[in-house]
mmCIF file of C-alpha atoms in Angstrom:
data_model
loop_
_atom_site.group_PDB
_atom_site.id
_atom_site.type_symbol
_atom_site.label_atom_id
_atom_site.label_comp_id
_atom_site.label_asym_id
_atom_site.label_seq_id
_atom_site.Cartn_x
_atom_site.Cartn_y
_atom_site.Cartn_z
ATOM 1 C CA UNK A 1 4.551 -36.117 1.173
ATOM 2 C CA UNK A 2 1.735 -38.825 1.145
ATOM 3 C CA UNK A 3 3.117 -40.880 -1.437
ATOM 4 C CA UNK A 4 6.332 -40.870 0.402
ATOM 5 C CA UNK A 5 4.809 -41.821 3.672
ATOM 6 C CA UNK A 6 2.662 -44.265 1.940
ATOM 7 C CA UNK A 7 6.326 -45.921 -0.003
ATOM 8 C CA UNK A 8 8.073 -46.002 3.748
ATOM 9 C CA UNK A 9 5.231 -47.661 5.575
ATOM 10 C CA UNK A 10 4.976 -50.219 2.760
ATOM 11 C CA UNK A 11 9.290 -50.379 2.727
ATOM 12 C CA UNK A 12 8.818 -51.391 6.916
ATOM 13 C CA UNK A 13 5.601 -53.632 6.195
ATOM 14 C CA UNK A 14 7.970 -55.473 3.615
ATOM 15 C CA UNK A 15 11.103 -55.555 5.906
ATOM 16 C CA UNK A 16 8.762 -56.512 8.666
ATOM 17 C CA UNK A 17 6.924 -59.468 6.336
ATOM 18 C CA UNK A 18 10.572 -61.157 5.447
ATOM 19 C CA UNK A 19 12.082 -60.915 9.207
ATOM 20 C CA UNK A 20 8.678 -62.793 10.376
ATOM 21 C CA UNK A 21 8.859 -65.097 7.753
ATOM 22 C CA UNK A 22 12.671 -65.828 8.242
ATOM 23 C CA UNK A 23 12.916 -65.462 11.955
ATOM 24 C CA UNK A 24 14.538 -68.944 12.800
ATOM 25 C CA UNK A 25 17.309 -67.643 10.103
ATOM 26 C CA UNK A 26 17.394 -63.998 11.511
ATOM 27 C CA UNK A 27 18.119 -65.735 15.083
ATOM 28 C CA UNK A 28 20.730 -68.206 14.222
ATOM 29 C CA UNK A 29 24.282 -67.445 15.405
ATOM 30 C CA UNK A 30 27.555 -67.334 12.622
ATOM 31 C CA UNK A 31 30.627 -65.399 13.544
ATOM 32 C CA UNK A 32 30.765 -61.483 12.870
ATOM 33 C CA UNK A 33 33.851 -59.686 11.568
ATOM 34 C CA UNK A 34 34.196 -56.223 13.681
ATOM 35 C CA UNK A 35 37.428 -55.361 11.864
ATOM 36 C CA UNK A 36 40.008 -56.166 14.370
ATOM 37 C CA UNK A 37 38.065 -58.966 15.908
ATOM 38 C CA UNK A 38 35.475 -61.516 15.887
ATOM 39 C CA UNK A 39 32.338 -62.457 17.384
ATOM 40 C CA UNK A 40 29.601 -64.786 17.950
ATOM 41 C CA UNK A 41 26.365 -63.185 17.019
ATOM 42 C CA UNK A 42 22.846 -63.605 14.983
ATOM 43 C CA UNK A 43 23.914 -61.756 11.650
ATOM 44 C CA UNK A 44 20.069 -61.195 10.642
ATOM 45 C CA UNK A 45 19.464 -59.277 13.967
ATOM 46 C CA UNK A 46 22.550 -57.356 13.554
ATOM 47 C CA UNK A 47 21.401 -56.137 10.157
ATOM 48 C CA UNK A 48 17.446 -56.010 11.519
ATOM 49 C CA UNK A 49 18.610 -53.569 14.322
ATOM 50 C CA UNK A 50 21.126 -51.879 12.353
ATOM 51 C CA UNK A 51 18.197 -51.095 10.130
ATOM 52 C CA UNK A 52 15.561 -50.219 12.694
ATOM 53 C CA UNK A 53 18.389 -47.793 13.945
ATOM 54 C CA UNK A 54 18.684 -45.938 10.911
ATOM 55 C CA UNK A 55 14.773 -45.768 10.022
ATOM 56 C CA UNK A 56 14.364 -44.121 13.649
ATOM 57 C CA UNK A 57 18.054 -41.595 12.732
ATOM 58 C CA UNK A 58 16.164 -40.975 9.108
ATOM 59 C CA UNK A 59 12.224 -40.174 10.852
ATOM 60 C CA UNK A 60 14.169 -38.358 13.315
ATOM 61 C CA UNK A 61 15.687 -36.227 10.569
ATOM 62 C CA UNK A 62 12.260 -36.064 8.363
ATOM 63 C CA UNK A 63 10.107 -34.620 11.991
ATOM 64 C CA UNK A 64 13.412 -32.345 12.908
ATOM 65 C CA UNK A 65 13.221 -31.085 9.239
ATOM 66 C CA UNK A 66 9.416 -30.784 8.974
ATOM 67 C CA UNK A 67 9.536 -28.856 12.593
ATOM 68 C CA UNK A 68 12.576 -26.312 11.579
ATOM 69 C CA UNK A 69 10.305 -25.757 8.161
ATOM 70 C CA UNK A 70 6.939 -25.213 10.065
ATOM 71 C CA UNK A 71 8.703 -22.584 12.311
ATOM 72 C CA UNK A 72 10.610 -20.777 9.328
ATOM 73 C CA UNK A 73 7.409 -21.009 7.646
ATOM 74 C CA UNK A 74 6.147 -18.934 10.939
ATOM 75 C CA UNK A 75 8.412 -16.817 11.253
ATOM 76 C CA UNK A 76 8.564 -15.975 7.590
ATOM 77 C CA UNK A 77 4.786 -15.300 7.835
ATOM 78 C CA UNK A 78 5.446 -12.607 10.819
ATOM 79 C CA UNK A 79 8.086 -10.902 9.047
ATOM 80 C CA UNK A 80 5.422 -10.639 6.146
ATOM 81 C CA UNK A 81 2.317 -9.531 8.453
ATOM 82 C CA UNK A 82 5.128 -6.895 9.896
ATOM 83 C CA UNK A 83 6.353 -5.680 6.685
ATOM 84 C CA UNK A 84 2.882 -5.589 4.796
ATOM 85 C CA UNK A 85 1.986 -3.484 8.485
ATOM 86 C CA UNK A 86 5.099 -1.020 7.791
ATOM 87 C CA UNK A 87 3.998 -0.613 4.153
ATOM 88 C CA UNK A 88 -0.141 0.045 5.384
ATOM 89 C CA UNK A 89 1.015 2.542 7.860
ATOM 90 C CA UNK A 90 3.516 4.074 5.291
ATOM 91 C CA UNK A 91 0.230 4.291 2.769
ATOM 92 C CA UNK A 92 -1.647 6.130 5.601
ATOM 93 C CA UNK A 93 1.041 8.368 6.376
ATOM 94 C CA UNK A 94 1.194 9.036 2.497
ATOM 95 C CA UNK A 95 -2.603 9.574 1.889
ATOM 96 C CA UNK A 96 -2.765 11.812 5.241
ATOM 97 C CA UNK A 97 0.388 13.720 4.105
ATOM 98 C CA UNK A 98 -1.404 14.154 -0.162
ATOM 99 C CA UNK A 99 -4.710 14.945 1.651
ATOM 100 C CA UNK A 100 -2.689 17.735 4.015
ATOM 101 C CA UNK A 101 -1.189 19.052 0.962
ATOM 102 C CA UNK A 102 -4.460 19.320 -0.990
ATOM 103 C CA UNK A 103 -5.878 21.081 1.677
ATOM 104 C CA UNK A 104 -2.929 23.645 2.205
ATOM 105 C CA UNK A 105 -2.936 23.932 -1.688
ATOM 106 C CA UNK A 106 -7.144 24.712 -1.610
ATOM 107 C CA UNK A 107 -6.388 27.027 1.227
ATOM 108 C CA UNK A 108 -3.923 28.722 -0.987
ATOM 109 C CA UNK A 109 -6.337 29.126 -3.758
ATOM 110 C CA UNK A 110 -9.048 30.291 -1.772
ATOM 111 C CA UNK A 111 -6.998 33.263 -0.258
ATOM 112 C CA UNK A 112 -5.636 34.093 -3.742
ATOM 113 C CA UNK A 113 -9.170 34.111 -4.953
ATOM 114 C CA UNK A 114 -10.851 36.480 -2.145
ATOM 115 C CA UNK A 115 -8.000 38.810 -2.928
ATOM 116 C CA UNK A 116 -8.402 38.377 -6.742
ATOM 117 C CA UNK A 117 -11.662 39.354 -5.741
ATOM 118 C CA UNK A 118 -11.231 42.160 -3.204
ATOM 119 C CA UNK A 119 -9.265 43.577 -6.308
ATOM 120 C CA UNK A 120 -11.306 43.056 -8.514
ATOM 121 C CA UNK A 121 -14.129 44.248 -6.609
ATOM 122 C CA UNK A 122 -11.786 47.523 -5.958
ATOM 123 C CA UNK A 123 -10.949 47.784 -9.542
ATOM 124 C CA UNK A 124 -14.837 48.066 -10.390
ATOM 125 C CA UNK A 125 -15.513 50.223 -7.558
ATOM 126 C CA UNK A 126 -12.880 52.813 -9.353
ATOM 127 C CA UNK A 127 -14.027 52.463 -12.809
ATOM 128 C CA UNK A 128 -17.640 52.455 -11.752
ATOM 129 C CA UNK A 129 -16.981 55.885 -9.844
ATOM 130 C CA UNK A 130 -14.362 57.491 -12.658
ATOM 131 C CA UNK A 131 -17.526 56.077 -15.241
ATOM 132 C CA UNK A 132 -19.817 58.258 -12.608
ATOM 133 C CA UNK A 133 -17.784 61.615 -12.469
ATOM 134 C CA UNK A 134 -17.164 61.637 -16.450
ATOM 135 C CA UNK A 135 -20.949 60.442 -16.582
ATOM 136 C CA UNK A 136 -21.538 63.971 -14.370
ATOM 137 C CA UNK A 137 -19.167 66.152 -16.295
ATOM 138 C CA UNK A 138 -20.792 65.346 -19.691
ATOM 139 C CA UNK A 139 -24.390 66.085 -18.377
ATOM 140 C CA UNK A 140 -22.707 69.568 -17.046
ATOM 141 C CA UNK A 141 -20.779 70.075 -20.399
ATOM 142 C CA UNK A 142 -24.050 69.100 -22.261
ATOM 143 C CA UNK A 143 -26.441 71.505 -19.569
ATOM 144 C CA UNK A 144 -23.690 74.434 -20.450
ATOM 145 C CA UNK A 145 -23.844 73.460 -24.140
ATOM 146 C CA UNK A 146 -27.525 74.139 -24.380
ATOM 147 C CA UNK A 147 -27.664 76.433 -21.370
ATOM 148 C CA UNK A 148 -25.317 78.675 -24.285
ATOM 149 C CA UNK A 149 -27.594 77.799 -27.400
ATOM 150 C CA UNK A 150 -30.718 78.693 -24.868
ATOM 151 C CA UNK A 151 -29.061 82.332 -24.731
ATOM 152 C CA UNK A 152 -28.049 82.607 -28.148
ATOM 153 C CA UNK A 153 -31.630 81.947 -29.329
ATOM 154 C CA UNK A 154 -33.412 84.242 -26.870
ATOM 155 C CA UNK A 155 -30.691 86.769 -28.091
ATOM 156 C CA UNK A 156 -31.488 86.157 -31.654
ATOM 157 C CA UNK A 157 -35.691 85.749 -30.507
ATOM 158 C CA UNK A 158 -36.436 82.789 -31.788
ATOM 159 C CA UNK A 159 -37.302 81.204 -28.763
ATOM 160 C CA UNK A 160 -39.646 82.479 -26.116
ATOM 161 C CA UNK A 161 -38.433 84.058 -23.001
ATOM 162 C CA UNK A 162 -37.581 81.120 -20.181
ATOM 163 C CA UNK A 163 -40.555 81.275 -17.085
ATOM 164 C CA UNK A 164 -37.440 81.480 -14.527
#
């Protein structure tokens, strides 16, 4: 944009140089064809305004242009701030919805793990007490066993009578 700004201003510095310069020629009357009739009027100030005029229509155009960008810019940028908010909030909503379900799931696991362990627990408690009992019946079958070989050898004297 500065080198285009810098080529105008040096275009109107020219045009302005050669209209000072040729001023007397720019004034002088000579008759001007309007199509269907004629008139009596400086040429060079004809084409001096008729260039002026359309330097002010084409900076006109340039600023209205520049303007309807800036604001499109702006508005663009809003839409962007908006959408990048949507998308933030969706990412929050995500991470608080994964975090919910990791703590459901850990929940989960936890209660499946005190009753794995309540069964477990109640699994040992049964073997431990069935170990007990057949524990209890072998010392009784093994107290009958030699309560009988006791008799047998006091029957056959080998042993001394029992104190009892």
């Amino acid at each position: 944009m500065r080198f285009f700004g810098l080529l105008l201003l040096l275009t109107f510095t020219a045009t302005a140089a050669l209209a000072y310069h040729n001023w007397p020629i720019f004034i002088a009357p000579n008759e001007l064809s309007l199509g269907f009739t004629t008139i009596q009027a400086p040429i060079g100030l004809v084409l001096l305004g008729t260039l002026i005029f359309i330097t002010v229509l084409f900076l006109m155009n340039m600023v209205y242009m520049q303007s309807t960008s800036i604001l499109e810019s702006r508005r663009y940028s809003k839409e962007l701030e908006a959408n990048k908010e949507l998308v933030n909030d969706t990412e929050k909503s995500r991470f608080t919805e994964l975090k919910n379900s990791f703590e459901t799931e850990l929940s989960k696991q936890s209660l499946l793990n005190d009753e794995i362990k309540a069964e477990l627990f109640a699994r040992y408690d049964l073997v431990d007490g069935n170990f007990r009992t057949m524990i209890e019946e072998m010392e009784n079958t093994l107290d009958a066993y030699i309560g009988e070989l006791e008799d047998r050898l006091e029957r056959t004297k080998y042993l001394p009578p029992s104190e009892s």
